[in-house]
């Protein structure tokens, strides 16, 4: 069977149709194609000719390699011998109406306009009477060109550029350089003086700026180049992602597994074999999102004043998670349900791209080794998802062990110096060890936030609502997604003002009921000292009352 390779199609589509394309491209120097995340994101907007231009790879070599592999190339073939310069094109053009293609560059278009203005000036000066008789100069104005002429005329009468551009944008998704040229020529044939057209040239350029096909292609090139350049420059993120056991390595492995699961699930949606179980399988991404929300977003915002990811990506995480939850509870599985599921999967894939190319590089370039060690330690508290078991990061384990040893030595030294760690209370006294053990034994998650809204204490032990050690010492609001933050602020503010003393909330998590109680902590004079949060798993009470019915 003949293998046809359409060069106008994306690299992603070509690899999907012919997997061997990836191997050929890799041999030609396109190493990024082996990165599935890059292929599933950048690959969807990248064509082989565009990639060749960006990487500086000869199209002659590319065409030869694919022909040798038995491919027949289709689509628009690139110039294998180099582009003719815009200047020489303009100089060699014998007529102001020489044919132009839709893919001419902006540079060529500008040179063409110069040639148009110059040649017309000479024509008017040499033989005005023969201008209309010269049928070779006749422009066959299409309806689009007539519309463009209308916009140019409005600019000529002094109408505001903004209003004209707004109308233009509502009617035209893009415009070709040849159409702009024909519109300007049409104005001159209708009597607009050449000098006036020349004076308005900058306004014309401003009107169409960013709308020509070439400019739009260049904009896409720029986006892709920016991503690739950032990846090339950010050697740190590559190094950390490849470090076994590092938090970014773990998150990346989860993304790879998630991407594979999404592709498999999309196939099920296509043949209508997907079930709620598939929703629940993908829904486990909530653990991955919780890691980001607890360990990365707040630290970027508080420690480095980088709030973009927490404001935008955190909100999207919540939308995706809530969307999967809504689908899992649905009773009707109609076309809208399938479409909704497919759209959410696409958003989840887009989030993978944002993490790998935006969030992780930002974290890699800012977080210190010590901060990564603490994040690694806190990440151990989260459930395993998508079959990606956490690996040991030897460097972090060694550093954490050394830190623990130093802390223990400091405690022993304090004891030797006569400090018994006894804390005197109204109801008696406790040693430091007794108090800590007692708080950790209580069957609830305890959090204390001081009067300045700073996280001061979490008790130890397994938690449903994760409390990373990196959150100690930073404001409590940074630990909550943007949609929840105003609610938390409202509760604490009401405690501070003395309007309320507690707020109790019942909620369900992981199929179990939880009782969350927020309480204002005050001294004997009713002065506000902070907020205490108690989270208790109430499944035992539910089971008890079910048995006694």
Coordinates of C-alpha atoms in Angstrom, one line a residue:
X1 CA 0.0 0.0 0.0
X2 CA 1.3 3.4 -1.0
X3 CA 2.4 5.6 2.0
X4 CA 1.3 9.2 1.4
X5 CA 2.8 11.9 3.6
X6 CA 0.9 15.2 3.5
X7 CA 3.4 18.0 4.5
X8 CA 0.5 20.3 5.3
X9 CA -0.6 18.0 8.1
X10 CA 0.7 18.3 11.7
X11 CA 3.5 16.2 12.9
X12 CA 1.1 14.7 15.5
X13 CA -1.3 13.5 12.7
X14 CA 1.6 12.1 10.6
X15 CA 3.0 10.1 13.5
X16 CA -0.4 8.8 14.4
X17 CA -0.9 7.6 10.8
X18 CA 2.7 6.3 10.3
X19 CA 4.5 5.7 13.7
X20 CA 7.8 5.2 11.8
X21 CA 7.7 9.0 11.0
X22 CA 8.9 9.6 14.6
X23 CA 12.0 7.4 14.1
X24 CA 12.8 9.2 10.8
X25 CA 12.4 12.6 12.3
X26 CA 14.5 11.7 15.3
X27 CA 17.4 10.6 13.0
X28 CA 17.1 13.9 11.2
X29 CA 17.7 15.8 14.4
X30 CA 14.1 16.3 15.8
X31 CA 14.8 14.7 19.2
X32 CA 11.8 16.4 20.8
X33 CA 9.5 14.1 18.9
X34 CA 10.4 11.2 21.3
X35 CA 8.8 13.2 24.1
X36 CA 5.2 12.1 24.0
X37 CA 4.0 15.2 25.9
X38 CA 5.6 17.5 23.4
X39 CA 4.3 15.4 20.5
X40 CA 0.7 15.6 21.9
X41 CA 0.9 19.4 22.4
X42 CA 3.4 21.3 20.2
X43 CA 3.2 18.5 17.7
X44 CA -0.5 19.3 17.0
X45 CA 0.4 22.7 15.6
X46 CA 3.8 21.9 14.1
X47 CA 4.3 20.8 10.5
X48 CA 7.5 19.3 9.1
X49 CA 8.3 22.4 7.0
X50 CA 7.8 24.7 9.9
X51 CA 9.9 22.5 12.1
X52 CA 12.6 22.3 9.5
X53 CA 12.7 26.1 9.4
X54 CA 12.9 26.4 13.2
X55 CA 15.6 23.8 13.6
X56 CA 17.6 24.8 10.5
X57 CA 17.3 21.3 8.9
X58 CA 17.5 21.1 5.2
X59 CA 14.2 20.2 3.5
X60 CA 16.3 18.4 0.8
X61 CA 17.6 16.0 3.5
X62 CA 14.0 15.6 4.9
X63 CA 12.4 14.9 1.6
X64 CA 15.2 12.5 0.7
X65 CA 14.9 10.6 4.0
X66 CA 11.1 10.1 3.6
X67 CA 11.4 9.1 -0.1
X68 CA 14.1 6.6 0.8
X69 CA 11.7 5.1 3.4
X70 CA 9.1 4.6 0.7
X71 CA 6.9 7.7 1.3
X72 CA 5.2 9.7 -1.4
X73 CA 5.1 13.3 -0.4
X74 CA 1.9 15.4 -0.9
X75 CA 0.7 18.8 0.0
X76 CA 2.4 22.1 -0.6
X77 CA 6.1 21.3 -1.3
X78 CA 8.5 23.8 0.2
X79 CA 11.2 25.5 -1.9
X80 CA 14.1 23.1 -1.7
X81 CA 16.6 25.6 -3.1
X82 CA 16.1 28.6 -0.9
X83 CA 13.7 31.5 -1.1
X84 CA 14.0 34.2 -3.7
X85 CA 14.5 37.5 -1.9
X86 CA 11.6 40.0 -1.8
X87 CA 13.9 42.7 -3.2
X88 CA 14.8 40.7 -6.3
X89 CA 11.2 39.6 -6.7
X90 CA 10.1 43.2 -6.8
X91 CA 12.9 44.3 -9.2
X92 CA 12.2 41.5 -11.7
X93 CA 8.4 42.0 -11.8
X94 CA 7.4 43.4 -15.2
X95 CA 3.9 44.4 -14.3
X96 CA 2.2 46.0 -11.3
X97 CA -0.4 43.2 -11.6
X98 CA 2.1 40.3 -11.7
X99 CA 0.4 37.2 -10.2
X100 CA 0.8 36.7 -6.5
X101 CA 0.1 33.7 -4.3
X102 CA -1.7 33.5 -0.9
X103 CA 1.5 32.5 0.8
X104 CA 3.7 35.5 -0.1
X105 CA 5.6 37.0 2.8
X106 CA 4.9 40.3 4.4
X107 CA 8.3 41.5 3.3
X108 CA 7.4 40.6 -0.3
X109 CA 4.1 42.4 0.1
X110 CA 5.8 45.6 1.3
X111 CA 8.2 45.5 -1.6
X112 CA 5.3 44.9 -4.0
X113 CA 3.6 48.0 -2.7
X114 CA 6.7 50.0 -3.3
X115 CA 6.9 48.7 -6.8
X116 CA 3.2 49.4 -7.3
X117 CA 3.5 53.0 -6.2
X118 CA 6.6 53.6 -8.2
X119 CA 5.4 51.9 -11.4
X120 CA 2.0 53.7 -11.3
X121 CA 3.8 57.0 -10.8
X122 CA 5.8 56.4 -13.9
X123 CA 2.7 55.3 -15.8
X124 CA 0.8 58.4 -14.9
X125 CA 3.7 60.7 -15.9
X126 CA 4.4 58.9 -19.2
X127 CA 1.0 58.1 -20.6
X128 CA -2.1 59.0 -18.5
X129 CA -4.4 58.6 -21.6
X130 CA -3.5 55.0 -22.1
X131 CA -4.0 53.9 -18.4
X132 CA -7.6 52.7 -18.9
X133 CA -6.8 51.1 -22.2
X134 CA -4.1 48.9 -20.7
X135 CA -6.1 45.7 -20.0
X136 CA -3.1 44.0 -18.4
X137 CA -3.4 46.4 -15.5
X138 CA -7.1 45.6 -14.8
X139 CA -7.7 44.2 -11.3
X140 CA -10.6 41.8 -11.1
X141 CA -11.9 42.9 -7.7
X142 CA -13.6 40.1 -5.7
X143 CA -16.2 40.7 -3.1
X144 CA -13.5 40.5 -0.4
X145 CA -11.4 43.1 -2.1
X146 CA -14.4 45.4 -2.4
X147 CA -14.9 45.1 1.3
X148 CA -11.3 45.9 2.0
X149 CA -11.5 48.9 -0.3
X150 CA -14.5 50.1 1.8
X151 CA -12.4 49.9 5.0
X152 CA -9.5 51.8 3.3
X153 CA -11.9 54.5 2.1
X154 CA -13.2 54.9 5.7
X155 CA -9.6 55.5 6.9
X156 CA -9.1 58.0 4.0
X157 CA -12.1 60.1 5.3
X158 CA -10.5 60.3 8.7
X159 CA -12.6 57.7 10.6
X160 CA -11.0 56.3 13.8
X161 CA -8.7 53.3 13.1
X162 CA -10.1 51.4 16.1
X163 CA -13.7 51.4 14.9
X164 CA -12.6 50.5 11.4
X165 CA -10.4 47.7 12.7
X166 CA -13.2 46.4 14.9
X167 CA -15.5 46.1 11.9
X168 CA -12.7 44.5 9.8
X169 CA -12.0 41.9 12.5
X170 CA -15.6 40.9 12.7
X171 CA -15.7 40.1 9.0
X172 CA -12.2 38.8 8.3
X173 CA -10.4 36.0 10.1
X174 CA -7.4 36.6 7.9
X175 CA -6.4 38.5 4.8
X176 CA -3.9 37.7 2.0
X177 CA -1.2 40.2 1.0
X178 CA -2.4 40.0 -2.6
X179 CA -5.9 41.1 -1.5
X180 CA -4.4 44.2 0.3
X181 CA -2.5 45.1 -2.9
X182 CA -5.5 44.7 -5.1
X183 CA -7.6 46.9 -2.8
X184 CA -5.1 49.7 -2.9
X185 CA -4.8 49.4 -6.7
X186 CA -8.5 49.6 -6.9
X187 CA -8.6 52.8 -5.0
X188 CA -6.1 54.4 -7.4
X189 CA -8.1 53.3 -10.4
X190 CA -11.2 54.9 -8.9
X191 CA -9.3 58.2 -8.6
X192 CA -7.6 58.2 -5.3
X193 CA -4.3 60.0 -5.9
X194 CA -1.2 57.9 -5.5
X195 CA 0.3 60.4 -3.0
X196 CA -2.8 59.9 -0.7
X197 CA -2.5 56.2 -0.9
X198 CA 1.2 56.4 0.0
X199 CA 0.4 58.7 3.0
X200 CA -2.2 56.3 4.3
X201 CA 0.1 53.3 3.9
X202 CA 1.0 53.2 7.6
X203 CA -2.7 53.3 8.5
X204 CA -3.4 50.5 6.1
X205 CA -0.6 48.4 7.7
X206 CA -2.0 49.1 11.1
X207 CA -5.5 48.0 10.0
X208 CA -4.4 44.7 8.7
X209 CA -1.5 44.1 11.2
X210 CA -1.6 40.5 12.5
X211 CA -4.3 39.4 10.1
X212 CA -2.4 38.2 7.1
X213 CA -1.9 34.5 6.7
X214 CA 1.8 34.9 6.9
X215 CA 1.7 36.9 10.1
X216 CA -0.6 34.4 11.7
X217 CA 1.8 31.6 10.7
X218 CA 4.7 33.6 12.1
X219 CA 2.8 34.1 15.3
X220 CA 2.4 30.4 15.7
X221 CA 6.1 29.9 14.9
X222 CA 6.9 32.4 17.6
X223 CA 4.8 30.6 20.2
X224 CA 6.4 27.3 19.4
X225 CA 9.9 28.8 19.3
X226 CA 9.3 30.4 22.7
X227 CA 8.4 27.0 24.2
X228 CA 11.3 25.3 22.6
X229 CA 13.7 28.1 23.6
X230 CA 12.5 28.0 27.1
X231 CA 13.1 24.3 27.3
X232 CA 16.5 24.6 25.8
X233 CA 17.5 27.3 28.3
X234 CA 16.0 25.6 31.3
X235 CA 18.5 22.8 31.7
X236 CA 17.5 22.7 35.4
X237 CA 14.0 21.4 34.8
X238 CA 15.3 18.7 32.5
X239 CA 17.8 17.6 35.1
X240 CA 15.3 17.5 37.9
X241 CA 12.7 15.7 35.9
X242 CA 15.2 13.0 35.0
X243 CA 16.3 12.7 38.7
X244 CA 14.7 9.5 39.9
X245 CA 12.5 10.2 43.0
X246 CA 12.5 14.0 42.6
X247 CA 9.1 15.5 43.0
X248 CA 9.1 16.8 39.4
X249 CA 10.1 13.3 38.2
X250 CA 7.2 11.8 40.1
X251 CA 4.7 14.4 38.8
X252 CA 6.0 13.9 35.2
X253 CA 5.7 10.1 35.5
X254 CA 2.1 10.7 36.7
X255 CA 1.5 12.9 33.7
X256 CA 2.8 10.3 31.3
X257 CA 0.5 7.7 32.8
X258 CA -2.4 10.1 32.8
X259 CA -1.9 11.0 29.1
X260 CA -1.9 7.3 28.2
X261 CA -5.1 6.8 30.2
X262 CA -6.7 9.8 28.5
X263 CA -5.9 8.5 25.0
X264 CA -7.3 5.1 25.9
X265 CA -10.4 6.7 27.4
X266 CA -11.0 8.9 24.4
X267 CA -10.9 5.8 22.2
X268 CA -13.7 4.3 24.3
X269 CA -15.7 7.5 24.0
X270 CA -15.4 7.3 20.3
X271 CA -16.9 3.8 20.1
X272 CA -19.3 4.5 23.0
X273 CA -17.9 1.8 25.3
X274 CA -16.9 4.2 28.1
X275 CA -18.4 3.8 31.5
X276 CA -18.5 5.6 34.9
X277 CA -15.6 3.4 36.0
X278 CA -13.5 5.1 33.3
X279 CA -14.6 8.5 34.8
X280 CA -13.5 7.3 38.2
X281 CA -10.2 6.1 36.9
X282 CA -9.3 9.5 35.3
X283 CA -10.8 11.2 38.3
X284 CA -7.9 10.1 40.4
X285 CA -6.0 13.0 38.9
X286 CA -7.5 15.0 41.8
X287 CA -4.6 13.5 43.9
X288 CA -2.1 14.9 41.4
X289 CA -3.8 18.3 41.5
X290 CA -3.8 18.2 45.3
X291 CA -0.1 17.8 45.3
X292 CA 0.3 20.9 43.1
X293 CA -2.2 22.8 45.3
X294 CA -0.5 21.9 48.5
X295 CA 3.1 21.8 47.6
X296 CA 3.8 24.0 44.6
X297 CA 1.3 26.8 44.0
X298 CA 1.3 28.3 47.5
X299 CA 5.1 28.2 47.8
X300 CA 5.5 30.0 44.5
X301 CA 3.1 32.7 45.6
X302 CA 4.4 33.2 49.1
X303 CA 8.1 32.6 48.8
X304 CA 8.7 34.0 45.4
X305 CA 5.7 36.3 44.7
X306 CA 4.8 34.3 41.6
X307 CA 1.0 34.2 41.7
X308 CA 0.1 33.5 38.1
X309 CA 0.0 29.7 38.4
X310 CA -1.9 29.7 41.6
X311 CA -4.5 32.2 40.3
X312 CA -5.1 30.5 36.9
X313 CA -4.0 26.9 36.9
X314 CA -5.3 26.2 40.4
X315 CA -8.7 27.3 39.4
X316 CA -8.7 25.2 36.2
X317 CA -7.6 22.2 38.3
X318 CA -10.7 22.7 40.4
X319 CA -12.9 23.0 37.4
X320 CA -11.6 19.8 35.9
X321 CA -11.8 17.9 39.1
X322 CA -15.4 19.1 39.8
X323 CA -16.4 18.2 36.2
X324 CA -15.2 14.6 36.6
X325 CA -17.1 14.4 39.9
X326 CA -20.3 15.7 38.2
X327 CA -20.0 13.1 35.4
X328 CA -19.4 10.3 37.9
X329 CA -22.7 11.1 39.6
X330 CA -24.8 11.4 36.4
X331 CA -27.8 9.2 35.8
X332 CA -28.2 9.9 32.1
X333 CA -25.5 9.0 29.6
X334 CA -26.6 10.8 26.5
X335 CA -24.5 12.5 23.8
X336 CA -24.0 15.6 26.0
X337 CA -22.5 13.4 28.7
X338 CA -20.0 11.9 26.2
X339 CA -19.2 15.3 24.8
X340 CA -18.7 16.7 28.2
X341 CA -16.4 13.9 29.2
X342 CA -14.3 14.3 26.0
X343 CA -14.0 18.0 26.6
X344 CA -12.8 17.5 30.2
X345 CA -10.2 15.0 29.0
X346 CA -8.9 17.5 26.5
X347 CA -8.7 20.1 29.3
X348 CA -6.8 17.6 31.4
X349 CA -4.3 17.0 28.5
X350 CA -3.9 20.8 28.1
X351 CA -3.1 21.0 31.8
X352 CA -0.3 18.4 31.3
X353 CA 1.2 20.6 28.7
X354 CA 1.0 23.7 31.0
X355 CA 2.6 21.8 33.9
X356 CA 5.5 20.5 31.9
X357 CA 6.2 23.7 30.0
X358 CA 5.2 26.4 32.4
X359 CA 4.7 25.3 36.0
X360 CA 7.6 22.9 36.4
X361 CA 10.2 25.1 34.8
X362 CA 9.2 28.0 37.0
X363 CA 9.5 25.8 40.1
X364 CA 12.9 24.4 38.9
X365 CA 14.3 27.8 38.4
X366 CA 13.2 29.1 41.8
X367 CA 13.0 26.4 44.5
X368 CA 16.2 25.6 46.4
X369 CA 17.5 22.1 47.1
X370 CA 16.3 22.3 50.7
X371 CA 12.8 23.3 49.6
X372 CA 12.7 20.4 47.2
X373 CA 13.8 18.0 50.1
X374 CA 10.8 19.2 52.2
X375 CA 8.4 18.9 49.2
X376 CA 9.7 15.4 48.6
X377 CA 9.1 14.5 52.3
X378 CA 5.5 15.9 52.2
X379 CA 4.7 14.2 48.9
X380 CA 5.0 10.8 50.6
X381 CA 1.6 11.4 52.3
X382 CA -0.3 11.3 49.1
X383 CA -2.0 8.2 47.5
X384 CA -0.4 6.4 44.7
X385 CA -2.2 7.1 41.4
X386 CA -2.2 5.6 37.9
X387 CA 0.2 2.9 39.1
X388 CA 3.1 5.3 39.5
X389 CA 4.8 4.2 42.7
X390 CA 7.0 6.9 44.4
X391 CA 10.7 6.3 43.9
X392 CA 13.4 7.0 46.5
X393 CA 15.4 10.2 46.0
X394 CA 18.7 9.2 47.6
X395 CA 20.0 12.8 47.9
X396 CA 16.9 14.0 49.7
X397 CA 16.8 11.0 52.0
X398 CA 20.4 11.6 53.0
X399 CA 19.8 15.4 53.6
X400 CA 16.6 14.7 55.6
X401 CA 18.4 12.1 57.8
X402 CA 21.2 14.5 58.5
X403 CA 18.7 17.2 59.4
X404 CA 16.9 14.9 61.8
X405 CA 20.2 13.9 63.5
X406 CA 21.1 17.5 64.0
X407 CA 17.7 18.2 65.6
X408 CA 18.0 15.3 67.9
X409 CA 21.5 16.3 69.0
X410 CA 20.2 19.8 69.7
X411 CA 17.4 18.4 71.9
X412 CA 19.9 16.2 73.8
X413 CA 22.1 19.3 74.4
X414 CA 19.2 21.2 75.7
X415 CA 18.3 18.4 78.1
X416 CA 21.9 18.3 79.4
X417 CA 21.8 22.0 80.1
X418 CA 18.9 21.4 82.5
X419 CA 15.9 22.2 80.3
X420 CA 13.3 19.6 81.3
X421 CA 10.9 20.7 78.5
X422 CA 8.1 20.9 81.2
X423 CA 5.2 23.1 80.3
X424 CA 3.2 24.5 83.2
X425 CA -0.6 24.8 82.5
X426 CA -3.5 25.8 84.6
X427 CA -4.7 22.2 84.8
X428 CA -1.3 20.8 85.5
X429 CA 2.0 20.3 83.6
X430 CA 3.2 18.3 80.7
X431 CA 6.6 17.6 79.2
X432 CA 7.1 18.7 75.6
X433 CA 7.1 15.0 74.5
X434 CA 3.9 14.2 76.4
X435 CA 2.1 17.2 74.9
X436 CA 3.2 16.4 71.4
X437 CA 2.3 12.7 71.7
X438 CA -1.1 13.6 73.2
X439 CA -2.0 16.0 70.3
X440 CA -0.9 13.4 67.8
X441 CA -3.0 10.7 69.5
X442 CA -6.2 12.7 69.2
X443 CA -8.4 11.2 66.4
X444 CA -8.6 14.3 64.5
X445 CA -6.6 16.6 62.3
X446 CA -5.6 19.8 64.2
X447 CA -4.5 23.1 62.7
X448 CA -3.8 26.3 64.5
X449 CA -3.6 29.7 62.7
X450 CA -2.4 32.6 64.8
X451 CA -3.9 36.1 65.1
X452 CA -1.8 37.3 62.1
X453 CA -3.3 34.5 59.9
X454 CA 0.0 32.5 59.9
X455 CA 0.0 28.7 60.0
X456 CA 1.7 27.8 63.3
X457 CA 0.9 24.2 64.0
X458 CA -0.3 20.9 62.5
X459 CA -0.5 17.7 64.5
X460 CA 1.3 14.8 63.0
X461 CA -0.2 11.6 61.5
X462 CA -2.0 10.5 58.5
X463 CA -4.4 13.2 57.1
X464 CA -7.2 13.3 54.6
X465 CA -6.7 17.1 54.3
X466 CA -3.0 17.3 53.7
X467 CA -0.9 19.7 55.7
X468 CA 2.6 20.0 54.2
X469 CA 5.4 21.2 56.5
X470 CA 6.2 23.8 53.9
X471 CA 3.0 25.6 54.8
X472 CA 4.2 26.3 58.4
X473 CA 5.1 30.0 58.7
X474 CA 3.1 31.2 55.7
X475 CA -0.4 32.8 55.6
X476 CA -3.3 30.4 55.7
X477 CA -5.0 32.0 52.7
X478 CA -2.2 30.9 50.4
X479 CA -3.1 27.3 51.1
X480 CA -6.5 27.6 49.5
X481 CA -7.6 27.8 45.9
X482 CA -8.7 31.2 44.6
X483 CA -12.4 30.1 44.7
X484 CA -12.2 29.1 48.4
X485 CA -9.9 31.8 49.7
X486 CA -12.7 34.5 50.1
X487 CA -14.7 32.0 52.2
X488 CA -11.8 31.4 54.5
X489 CA -11.1 35.1 54.8
X490 CA -14.7 35.7 55.7
X491 CA -14.7 33.1 58.5
X492 CA -11.5 34.3 60.1
X493 CA -12.5 37.9 59.8
X494 CA -15.8 37.2 61.6
X495 CA -13.8 35.5 64.4
X496 CA -11.4 38.5 64.7
X497 CA -14.4 41.0 64.9
X498 CA -16.1 38.8 67.5
X499 CA -19.1 38.2 65.3
X500 CA -18.8 34.4 65.5
X501 CA -17.0 31.9 67.7
X502 CA -17.2 28.8 65.5
X503 CA -18.3 27.6 62.0
X504 CA -19.1 23.9 61.6
X505 CA -19.2 22.2 58.2
X506 CA -20.2 18.6 57.2
X507 CA -18.8 17.3 54.0
X508 CA -18.0 14.0 52.2
X509 CA -14.6 13.1 51.0
X510 CA -13.5 9.7 49.6
X511 CA -17.0 8.4 50.3
X512 CA -16.7 9.1 54.0
X513 CA -18.4 11.9 56.1
X514 CA -16.2 14.5 57.8
X515 CA -17.0 17.1 60.5
X516 CA -14.9 20.2 60.1
X517 CA -15.1 22.7 63.0
X518 CA -13.5 26.2 62.9
X519 CA -13.2 27.8 66.3
X520 CA -12.1 31.2 67.4
X521 CA -9.3 30.9 70.1
X522 CA -9.5 33.7 72.7
X523 CA -7.7 34.4 76.0
X524 CA -9.3 35.2 79.3
X525 CA -10.0 38.7 78.2
X526 CA -11.7 37.7 75.0
X527 CA -8.8 38.8 72.9
X528 CA -8.5 37.0 69.6
X529 CA -5.4 34.7 69.5
X530 CA -6.1 32.7 66.4
X531 CA -8.2 30.0 64.8
X532 CA -8.3 26.3 65.5
X533 CA -9.5 23.9 62.9
X534 CA -10.5 20.4 63.8
X535 CA -11.3 17.7 61.1
X536 CA -12.8 14.5 62.3
X537 CA -13.7 11.4 60.3
X538 CA -17.3 10.6 61.3
X539 CA -17.6 7.2 59.6
X540 CA -17.5 5.5 63.0
X541 CA -20.6 7.4 64.0
X542 CA -22.4 6.7 60.8
X543 CA -21.7 3.0 61.1
X544 CA -22.9 3.0 64.7
X545 CA -26.2 4.5 64.0
X546 CA -26.8 2.3 61.0
X547 CA -26.2 -0.8 63.2
X548 CA -28.5 0.4 65.9
X549 CA -31.5 1.2 63.7

